[in-house]
PDB file of C-alpha atoms in Angstrom:
ATOM      1  CA  UNK A   1       9.619 -17.444  12.614  1.00 44.00           C
ATOM      2  CA  UNK A   2       6.857 -18.121  15.148  1.00 42.00           C
ATOM      3  CA  UNK A   3       5.038 -16.117  17.753  1.00 43.00           C
ATOM      4  CA  UNK A   4       7.332 -14.949  21.001  1.00 43.00           C
ATOM      5  CA  UNK A   5      10.661 -15.735  19.330  1.00 42.00           C
ATOM      6  CA  UNK A   6      13.407 -13.121  18.575  1.00 44.00           C
ATOM      7  CA  UNK A   7      13.707 -11.351  15.323  1.00 47.00           C
ATOM      8  CA  UNK A   8      15.971 -13.369  12.672  1.00 45.00           C
ATOM      9  CA  UNK A   9      19.114 -11.121  13.928  1.00 45.00           C
ATOM     10  CA  UNK A  10      19.868  -8.493  16.209  1.00 53.00           C
ATOM     11  CA  UNK A  11      20.181  -5.775  13.272  1.00 90.00           C
ATOM     12  CA  UNK A  12      18.737  -7.333  10.402  1.00 96.00           C
ATOM     13  CA  UNK A  13      14.700  -6.731  10.088  1.00 97.00           C
ATOM     14  CA  UNK A  14      13.188  -8.941   7.609  1.00 98.00           C
ATOM     15  CA  UNK A  15       9.893  -7.293   6.354  1.00 98.00           C
ATOM     16  CA  UNK A  16       7.438  -8.817   3.830  1.00 98.00           C
ATOM     17  CA  UNK A  17       6.583  -6.769   0.878  1.00 98.00           C
ATOM     18  CA  UNK A  18       4.620  -6.730  -2.565  1.00 96.00           C
ATOM     19  CA  UNK A  19       4.982  -4.972  -5.868  1.00 94.00           C
ATOM     20  CA  UNK A  20       3.198  -1.747  -5.148  1.00 95.00           C
ATOM     21  CA  UNK A  21       5.026   0.690  -7.314  1.00 94.00           C
ATOM     22  CA  UNK A  22       5.783   3.713  -7.147  1.00 94.00           C
ATOM     23  CA  UNK A  23       5.796   3.349  -3.394  1.00 96.00           C
ATOM     24  CA  UNK A  24       7.652   0.073  -3.052  1.00 96.00           C
ATOM     25  CA  UNK A  25       8.759  -2.144  -6.103  1.00 96.00           C
ATOM     26  CA  UNK A  26      11.930  -4.648  -6.426  1.00 96.00           C
ATOM     27  CA  UNK A  27      12.063  -3.082  -9.843  1.00 95.00           C
ATOM     28  CA  UNK A  28      12.526   0.514  -8.623  1.00 95.00           C
ATOM     29  CA  UNK A  29      15.766   1.856  -7.195  1.00 95.00           C
ATOM     30  CA  UNK A  30      16.161   1.508  -3.451  1.00 94.00           C
ATOM     31  CA  UNK A  31      12.835  -0.453  -3.690  1.00 97.00           C
ATOM     32  CA  UNK A  32      10.855   2.691  -4.143  1.00 97.00           C
ATOM     33  CA  UNK A  33      10.126   5.737  -2.181  1.00 97.00           C
ATOM     34  CA  UNK A  34       8.519   3.991   0.647  1.00 98.00           C
ATOM     35  CA  UNK A  35      11.705   1.273   0.881  1.00 98.00           C
ATOM     36  CA  UNK A  36      14.159   4.214   0.867  1.00 98.00           C
ATOM     37  CA  UNK A  37      12.389   5.955   3.838  1.00 98.00           C
ATOM     38  CA  UNK A  38      11.871   2.657   5.769  1.00 99.00           C
ATOM     39  CA  UNK A  39      15.554   1.698   5.019  1.00 98.00           C
ATOM     40  CA  UNK A  40      16.878   5.123   6.082  1.00 98.00           C
ATOM     41  CA  UNK A  41      14.512   5.338   9.494  1.00 98.00           C
ATOM     42  CA  UNK A  42      15.702   1.958  10.324  1.00 98.00           C
ATOM     43  CA  UNK A  43      19.401   2.777   9.755  1.00 96.00           C
ATOM     44  CA  UNK A  44      19.329   5.707  12.349  1.00 96.00           C
ATOM     45  CA  UNK A  45      18.894   2.890  15.106  1.00 96.00           C
ATOM     46  CA  UNK A  46      21.350   0.446  13.360  1.00 95.00           C
ATOM     47  CA  UNK A  47      19.138  -1.870  11.817  1.00 97.00           C
ATOM     48  CA  UNK A  48      19.548  -3.119   8.334  1.00 96.00           C
ATOM     49  CA  UNK A  49      16.232  -3.905   6.232  1.00 97.00           C
ATOM     50  CA  UNK A  50      15.930  -7.141   4.155  1.00 97.00           C
ATOM     51  CA  UNK A  51      12.796  -7.111   1.900  1.00 98.00           C
ATOM     52  CA  UNK A  52      11.266 -10.300   1.056  1.00 98.00           C
ATOM     53  CA  UNK A  53       8.769  -9.992  -1.623  1.00 98.00           C
ATOM     54  CA  UNK A  54       5.620 -11.712  -1.967  1.00 95.00           C
ATOM     55  CA  UNK A  55       2.427 -11.926  -4.266  1.00 92.00           C
ATOM     56  CA  UNK A  56      -0.453  -9.895  -2.035  1.00 89.00           C
ATOM     57  CA  UNK A  57      -2.473 -12.974  -1.935  1.00 83.00           C
ATOM     58  CA  UNK A  58      -0.432 -14.702   0.568  1.00 90.00           C
ATOM     59  CA  UNK A  59       1.611 -11.936   1.868  1.00 94.00           C
ATOM     60  CA  UNK A  60      -0.484 -11.074   4.829  1.00 95.00           C
ATOM     61  CA  UNK A  61      -1.340 -14.374   6.173  1.00 96.00           C
ATOM     62  CA  UNK A  62       2.385 -15.213   6.061  1.00 97.00           C
ATOM     63  CA  UNK A  63       2.851 -12.006   8.582  1.00 97.00           C
ATOM     64  CA  UNK A  64       0.151 -12.912  10.646  1.00 97.00           C
ATOM     65  CA  UNK A  65       1.847 -16.295  11.132  1.00 96.00           C
ATOM     66  CA  UNK A  66       5.007 -14.782  12.187  1.00 96.00           C
ATOM     67  CA  UNK A  67       7.012 -15.615   9.193  1.00 97.00           C
ATOM     68  CA  UNK A  68       8.410 -12.244   9.131  1.00 98.00           C
ATOM     69  CA  UNK A  69       9.487  -9.390  11.486  1.00 97.00           C
ATOM     70  CA  UNK A  70       6.684  -7.294   9.740  1.00 98.00           C
ATOM     71  CA  UNK A  71       5.423  -5.697   6.573  1.00 98.00           C
ATOM     72  CA  UNK A  72       6.044  -2.819   4.577  1.00 98.00           C
ATOM     73  CA  UNK A  73       3.656  -1.249   4.310  1.00 96.00           C
ATOM     74  CA  UNK A  74      -0.093  -1.226   4.864  1.00 96.00           C
ATOM     75  CA  UNK A  75      -3.083   0.458   5.586  1.00 96.00           C
ATOM     76  CA  UNK A  76      -4.570   0.674   9.071  1.00 97.00           C
ATOM     77  CA  UNK A  77      -7.306  -1.821  10.025  1.00 95.00           C
ATOM     78  CA  UNK A  78      -8.592  -3.088  13.382  1.00 95.00           C
ATOM     79  CA  UNK A  79      -8.041  -6.558  12.293  1.00 95.00           C
ATOM     80  CA  UNK A  80      -4.585  -5.961  11.384  1.00 97.00           C
ATOM     81  CA  UNK A  81      -3.853  -4.136  14.755  1.00 98.00           C
ATOM     82  CA  UNK A  82      -4.576  -7.451  16.372  1.00 98.00           C
ATOM     83  CA  UNK A  83      -1.133  -8.906  15.077  1.00 98.00           C
ATOM     84  CA  UNK A  84       0.581  -5.802  13.984  1.00 98.00           C
ATOM     85  CA  UNK A  85       1.989  -2.544  15.888  1.00 99.00           C
ATOM     86  CA  UNK A  86       1.784   0.124  13.268  1.00 99.00           C
ATOM     87  CA  UNK A  87       4.569   2.930  12.723  1.00 99.00           C
ATOM     88  CA  UNK A  88       3.766   6.494  12.145  1.00 99.00           C
ATOM     89  CA  UNK A  89       2.707   7.188   8.511  1.00 98.00           C
ATOM     90  CA  UNK A  90       5.440   6.658   5.991  1.00 98.00           C
ATOM     91  CA  UNK A  91       3.661   7.997   2.850  1.00 96.00           C
ATOM     92  CA  UNK A  92       0.107   8.846   1.937  1.00 96.00           C
ATOM     93  CA  UNK A  93      -2.043   7.270  -0.876  1.00 96.00           C
ATOM     94  CA  UNK A  94      -4.791   8.842  -2.609  1.00 96.00           C
ATOM     95  CA  UNK A  95      -7.616   6.182  -3.341  1.00 97.00           C
ATOM     96  CA  UNK A  96     -10.400   6.848  -5.746  1.00 97.00           C
ATOM     97  CA  UNK A  97     -11.890   5.569  -8.923  1.00 98.00           C
ATOM     98  CA  UNK A  98     -10.807   4.845 -12.698  1.00 98.00           C
ATOM     99  CA  UNK A  99     -13.699   4.767 -14.884  1.00 98.00           C
ATOM    100  CA  UNK A 100     -14.330   4.300 -18.601  1.00 98.00           C
ATOM    101  CA  UNK A 101     -14.097   7.524 -20.863  1.00 96.00           C
ATOM    102  CA  UNK A 102     -17.109   6.336 -22.890  1.00 96.00           C
ATOM    103  CA  UNK A 103     -19.115   5.863 -19.702  1.00 93.00           C
ATOM    104  CA  UNK A 104     -18.622   8.907 -17.508  1.00 92.00           C
ATOM    105  CA  UNK A 105     -20.266   8.449 -14.243  1.00 92.00           C
ATOM    106  CA  UNK A 106     -21.046  11.023 -11.373  1.00 79.00           C
ATOM    107  CA  UNK A 107     -19.033  10.100  -8.237  1.00 79.00           C
ATOM    108  CA  UNK A 108     -19.640  12.874  -6.297  1.00 74.00           C
ATOM    109  CA  UNK A 109     -21.841  10.821  -4.123  1.00 88.00           C
ATOM    110  CA  UNK A 110     -20.742   7.066  -3.286  1.00 94.00           C
ATOM    111  CA  UNK A 111     -24.558   6.418  -2.488  1.00 92.00           C
ATOM    112  CA  UNK A 112     -25.301   7.322  -6.321  1.00 92.00           C
ATOM    113  CA  UNK A 113     -23.044   4.242  -7.490  1.00 95.00           C
ATOM    114  CA  UNK A 114     -25.192   1.504  -6.119  1.00 94.00           C
ATOM    115  CA  UNK A 115     -26.383   0.396  -9.260  1.00 95.00           C
ATOM    116  CA  UNK A 116     -22.798  -0.160 -10.829  1.00 97.00           C
ATOM    117  CA  UNK A 117     -20.235  -2.822 -10.592  1.00 98.00           C
ATOM    118  CA  UNK A 118     -16.891  -1.790  -8.848  1.00 98.00           C
ATOM    119  CA  UNK A 119     -13.653  -3.579  -8.820  1.00 99.00           C
ATOM    120  CA  UNK A 120     -11.462  -4.180  -5.622  1.00 98.00           C
ATOM    121  CA  UNK A 121      -8.591  -6.090  -4.734  1.00 96.00           C
ATOM    122  CA  UNK A 122      -8.908  -9.143  -2.392  1.00 94.00           C
ATOM    123  CA  UNK A 123      -7.320  -8.588   0.945  1.00 91.00           C
ATOM    124  CA  UNK A 124      -7.086  -4.741   0.522  1.00 94.00           C
ATOM    125  CA  UNK A 125      -8.481  -2.352   3.588  1.00 94.00           C
ATOM    126  CA  UNK A 126     -10.310  -0.356   1.457  1.00 96.00           C
ATOM    127  CA  UNK A 127     -11.632   3.365   2.642  1.00 96.00           C
ATOM    128  CA  UNK A 128     -14.188   3.242   5.579  1.00 95.00           C
ATOM    129  CA  UNK A 129     -16.636   5.449   3.657  1.00 96.00           C
ATOM    130  CA  UNK A 130     -16.538   3.170   0.576  1.00 97.00           C
ATOM    131  CA  UNK A 131     -17.297  -0.080   2.888  1.00 96.00           C
ATOM    132  CA  UNK A 132     -20.070   1.979   4.589  1.00 96.00           C
ATOM    133  CA  UNK A 133     -21.787   2.502   1.176  1.00 96.00           C
ATOM    134  CA  UNK A 134     -22.050  -0.939   0.673  1.00 97.00           C
ATOM    135  CA  UNK A 135     -21.603  -0.871  -3.104  1.00 97.00           C
ATOM    136  CA  UNK A 136     -21.664  -4.087  -5.634  1.00 98.00           C
ATOM    137  CA  UNK A 137     -18.104  -5.217  -5.798  1.00 98.00           C
ATOM    138  CA  UNK A 138     -16.069  -7.738  -7.358  1.00 98.00           C
ATOM    139  CA  UNK A 139     -12.810  -8.614  -6.160  1.00 98.00           C
ATOM    140  CA  UNK A 140      -9.496  -9.663  -7.950  1.00 97.00           C
ATOM    141  CA  UNK A 141      -6.243 -10.796  -7.097  1.00 93.00           C
ATOM    142  CA  UNK A 142      -3.947  -7.518  -8.266  1.00 95.00           C
ATOM    143  CA  UNK A 143      -4.967  -3.953  -9.471  1.00 97.00           C
ATOM    144  CA  UNK A 144      -3.922  -4.600 -12.956  1.00 97.00           C
ATOM    145  CA  UNK A 145      -6.405  -7.386 -13.346  1.00 98.00           C
ATOM    146  CA  UNK A 146      -9.008  -4.843 -12.480  1.00 98.00           C
ATOM    147  CA  UNK A 147      -7.874  -1.999 -14.953  1.00 98.00           C
ATOM    148  CA  UNK A 148      -7.814  -4.688 -17.740  1.00 98.00           C
ATOM    149  CA  UNK A 149     -11.448  -5.670 -16.829  1.00 98.00           C
ATOM    150  CA  UNK A 150     -12.381  -2.064 -16.693  1.00 99.00           C
ATOM    151  CA  UNK A 151     -10.858  -1.479 -20.067  1.00 98.00           C
ATOM    152  CA  UNK A 152     -13.006  -4.097 -21.694  1.00 98.00           C
ATOM    153  CA  UNK A 153     -15.998  -3.174 -19.932  1.00 97.00           C
ATOM    154  CA  UNK A 154     -16.375  -5.919 -17.164  1.00 98.00           C
ATOM    155  CA  UNK A 155     -16.299  -3.268 -14.653  1.00 98.00           C
ATOM    156  CA  UNK A 156     -18.030  -0.069 -14.320  1.00 98.00           C
ATOM    157  CA  UNK A 157     -15.324   1.338 -12.167  1.00 98.00           C
ATOM    158  CA  UNK A 158     -12.060   0.451 -10.293  1.00 99.00           C
ATOM    159  CA  UNK A 159     -11.112   1.459  -6.690  1.00 99.00           C
ATOM    160  CA  UNK A 160      -7.393   2.069  -6.939  1.00 98.00           C
ATOM    161  CA  UNK A 161      -4.575   4.266  -5.658  1.00 97.00           C
ATOM    162  CA  UNK A 162      -3.907   7.262  -8.065  1.00 96.00           C
ATOM    163  CA  UNK A 163      -0.149   6.730  -8.380  1.00 94.00           C
ATOM    164  CA  UNK A 164      -0.064   3.117  -8.537  1.00 95.00           C
ATOM    165  CA  UNK A 165      -2.669   3.239 -11.463  1.00 97.00           C
ATOM    166  CA  UNK A 166      -0.349   5.778 -13.167  1.00 94.00           C
ATOM    167  CA  UNK A 167       2.403   3.059 -13.118  1.00 93.00           C
ATOM    168  CA  UNK A 168       0.125   0.330 -14.163  1.00 95.00           C
ATOM    169  CA  UNK A 169      -1.352   1.921 -17.322  1.00 97.00           C
ATOM    170  CA  UNK A 170       1.596   1.331 -19.681  1.00 95.00           C
ATOM    171  CA  UNK A 171       1.262  -2.564 -18.853  1.00 95.00           C
ATOM    172  CA  UNK A 172      -2.207  -2.436 -20.376  1.00 97.00           C
ATOM    173  CA  UNK A 173      -2.352  -4.297 -23.942  1.00 95.00           C
ATOM    174  CA  UNK A 174      -2.998  -2.073 -27.195  1.00 94.00           C
ATOM    175  CA  UNK A 175      -5.092   1.021 -26.393  1.00 95.00           C
ATOM    176  CA  UNK A 176      -6.718  -0.243 -23.287  1.00 97.00           C
ATOM    177  CA  UNK A 177      -5.051   2.635 -21.299  1.00 97.00           C
ATOM    178  CA  UNK A 178      -6.585   5.274 -23.451  1.00 98.00           C
ATOM    179  CA  UNK A 179     -10.252   4.084 -22.767  1.00 98.00           C
ATOM    180  CA  UNK A 180      -9.828   4.721 -18.998  1.00 98.00           C
ATOM    181  CA  UNK A 181      -9.140   7.451 -16.630  1.00 97.00           C
ATOM    182  CA  UNK A 182      -8.888   8.881 -13.158  1.00 97.00           C
ATOM    183  CA  UNK A 183     -12.028  10.656 -11.742  1.00 94.00           C
ATOM    184  CA  UNK A 184     -11.957  13.271  -9.090  1.00 92.00           C
ATOM    185  CA  UNK A 185     -12.747  13.734  -6.348  1.00 92.00           C
ATOM    186  CA  UNK A 186     -10.841  11.006  -4.524  1.00 94.00           C
ATOM    187  CA  UNK A 187     -12.563   8.708  -2.038  1.00 96.00           C
ATOM    188  CA  UNK A 188      -9.880   9.159   0.643  1.00 96.00           C
ATOM    189  CA  UNK A 189      -6.340   9.919   1.566  1.00 96.00           C
ATOM    190  CA  UNK A 190      -4.858   6.803   3.405  1.00 96.00           C
ATOM    191  CA  UNK A 191      -1.442   6.734   5.049  1.00 97.00           C
ATOM    192  CA  UNK A 192       0.858   3.621   4.441  1.00 98.00           C
ATOM    193  CA  UNK A 193       2.260   2.348   7.757  1.00 99.00           C
ATOM    194  CA  UNK A 194       5.251  -0.309   8.534  1.00 99.00           C
ATOM    195  CA  UNK A 195       3.730  -3.172  10.484  1.00 99.00           C
ATOM    196  CA  UNK A 196       5.945  -4.854  12.982  1.00 98.00           C
ATOM    197  CA  UNK A 197       4.513  -8.351  14.234  1.00 98.00           C
ATOM    198  CA  UNK A 198       3.364  -8.139  17.881  1.00 98.00           C
ATOM    199  CA  UNK A 199       4.646 -11.825  18.497  1.00 96.00           C
ATOM    200  CA  UNK A 200       8.211 -10.752  17.972  1.00 95.00           C
ATOM    201  CA  UNK A 201      10.407 -10.298  20.896  1.00 93.00           C
ATOM    202  CA  UNK A 202      11.479  -6.558  21.002  1.00 95.00           C
ATOM    203  CA  UNK A 203       8.594  -5.545  18.636  1.00 97.00           C
ATOM    204  CA  UNK A 204       7.648  -2.432  20.764  1.00 98.00           C
ATOM    205  CA  UNK A 205      11.166  -1.280  20.839  1.00 97.00           C
ATOM    206  CA  UNK A 206      11.576  -1.837  17.142  1.00 98.00           C
ATOM    207  CA  UNK A 207       8.387   0.414  16.484  1.00 98.00           C
ATOM    208  CA  UNK A 208       9.676   3.075  18.866  1.00 98.00           C
ATOM    209  CA  UNK A 209      13.128   3.161  17.243  1.00 98.00           C
ATOM    210  CA  UNK A 210      11.435   3.288  13.647  1.00 98.00           C
ATOM    211  CA  UNK A 211       9.391   6.035  14.504  1.00 99.00           C
ATOM    212  CA  UNK A 212      12.258   7.853  16.149  1.00 98.00           C
ATOM    213  CA  UNK A 213      14.308   7.546  13.063  1.00 98.00           C
ATOM    214  CA  UNK A 214      11.206   8.573  11.007  1.00 99.00           C
ATOM    215  CA  UNK A 215      11.014  11.673  13.223  1.00 98.00           C
ATOM    216  CA  UNK A 216      15.016  12.226  12.659  1.00 98.00           C
ATOM    217  CA  UNK A 217      14.542  12.135   8.975  1.00 98.00           C
ATOM    218  CA  UNK A 218      11.697  14.853   8.999  1.00 98.00           C
ATOM    219  CA  UNK A 219      13.680  17.113  11.491  1.00 98.00           C
ATOM    220  CA  UNK A 220      16.693  16.911   9.453  1.00 98.00           C
ATOM    221  CA  UNK A 221      15.176  17.413   5.953  1.00 98.00           C
ATOM    222  CA  UNK A 222      16.464  14.224   4.785  1.00 98.00           C
ATOM    223  CA  UNK A 223      12.873  13.118   4.132  1.00 98.00           C
ATOM    224  CA  UNK A 224      11.863  15.648   1.928  1.00 97.00           C
ATOM    225  CA  UNK A 225      15.087  14.929  -0.043  1.00 97.00           C
ATOM    226  CA  UNK A 226      13.954  11.236  -0.366  1.00 97.00           C
ATOM    227  CA  UNK A 227      10.707  12.097  -1.462  1.00 96.00           C
ATOM    228  CA  UNK A 228      12.178  14.782  -3.982  1.00 95.00           C
ATOM    229  CA  UNK A 229      14.750  12.060  -5.447  1.00 95.00           C
ATOM    230  CA  UNK A 230      11.814   9.906  -6.272  1.00 94.00           C
ATOM    231  CA  UNK A 231       9.661  12.952  -7.738  1.00 90.00           C
ATOM    232  CA  UNK A 232       7.039  11.912  -5.144  1.00 86.00           C
ATOM    233  CA  UNK A 233       4.642  14.681  -4.067  1.00 75.00           C
ATOM    234  CA  UNK A 234       3.255  14.284  -0.780  1.00 71.00           C
TER     235      UNK A 234
END
């Protein structure tokens, strides 16, 4: 699909996504809580959701190139707003630090972390306050790689979503998970949005329909039921 052409179908909406549990993942029932919400909101206006899972490293370039009708789901950034229409928030993510238990650091002030190396993920939109602090960072292709590097002492901190980290810890080998933990307070609470490709004919209407469907889910109580079904607190 290229700019200024119709969606692949009048009713089927093709969204790119990546493996980001517990929010969305092909391994989760209904593609996770965000997948269930997105599907239900689109269905309110007769659309059917088709997800196409891609590695994060190439996902956004394919979306920007118009290969899909949009993406489920991303954080807002001015750069992305150049090619995406952002929906109303679908779910909130709590972003903060994981650190080693044997090297506790004071994260009350971001400025105090300048001497330390922080793991981030290539292509992620980090919290504005984090970027403004201009800390020493090292990028990885995914969050699990960062947690591994933290556990073996190659990083001092990892910037990560709290719920995602909880899902990834069991994938660490040996006793690695026992060496690291979440450190309060969080850096930011960042909402996830569905992003619809601006170059698609009907993108404005699709975004409006999705937002209306989301509002219907909230007013009817269906949204709360979906969150409860996935044991997801907001």
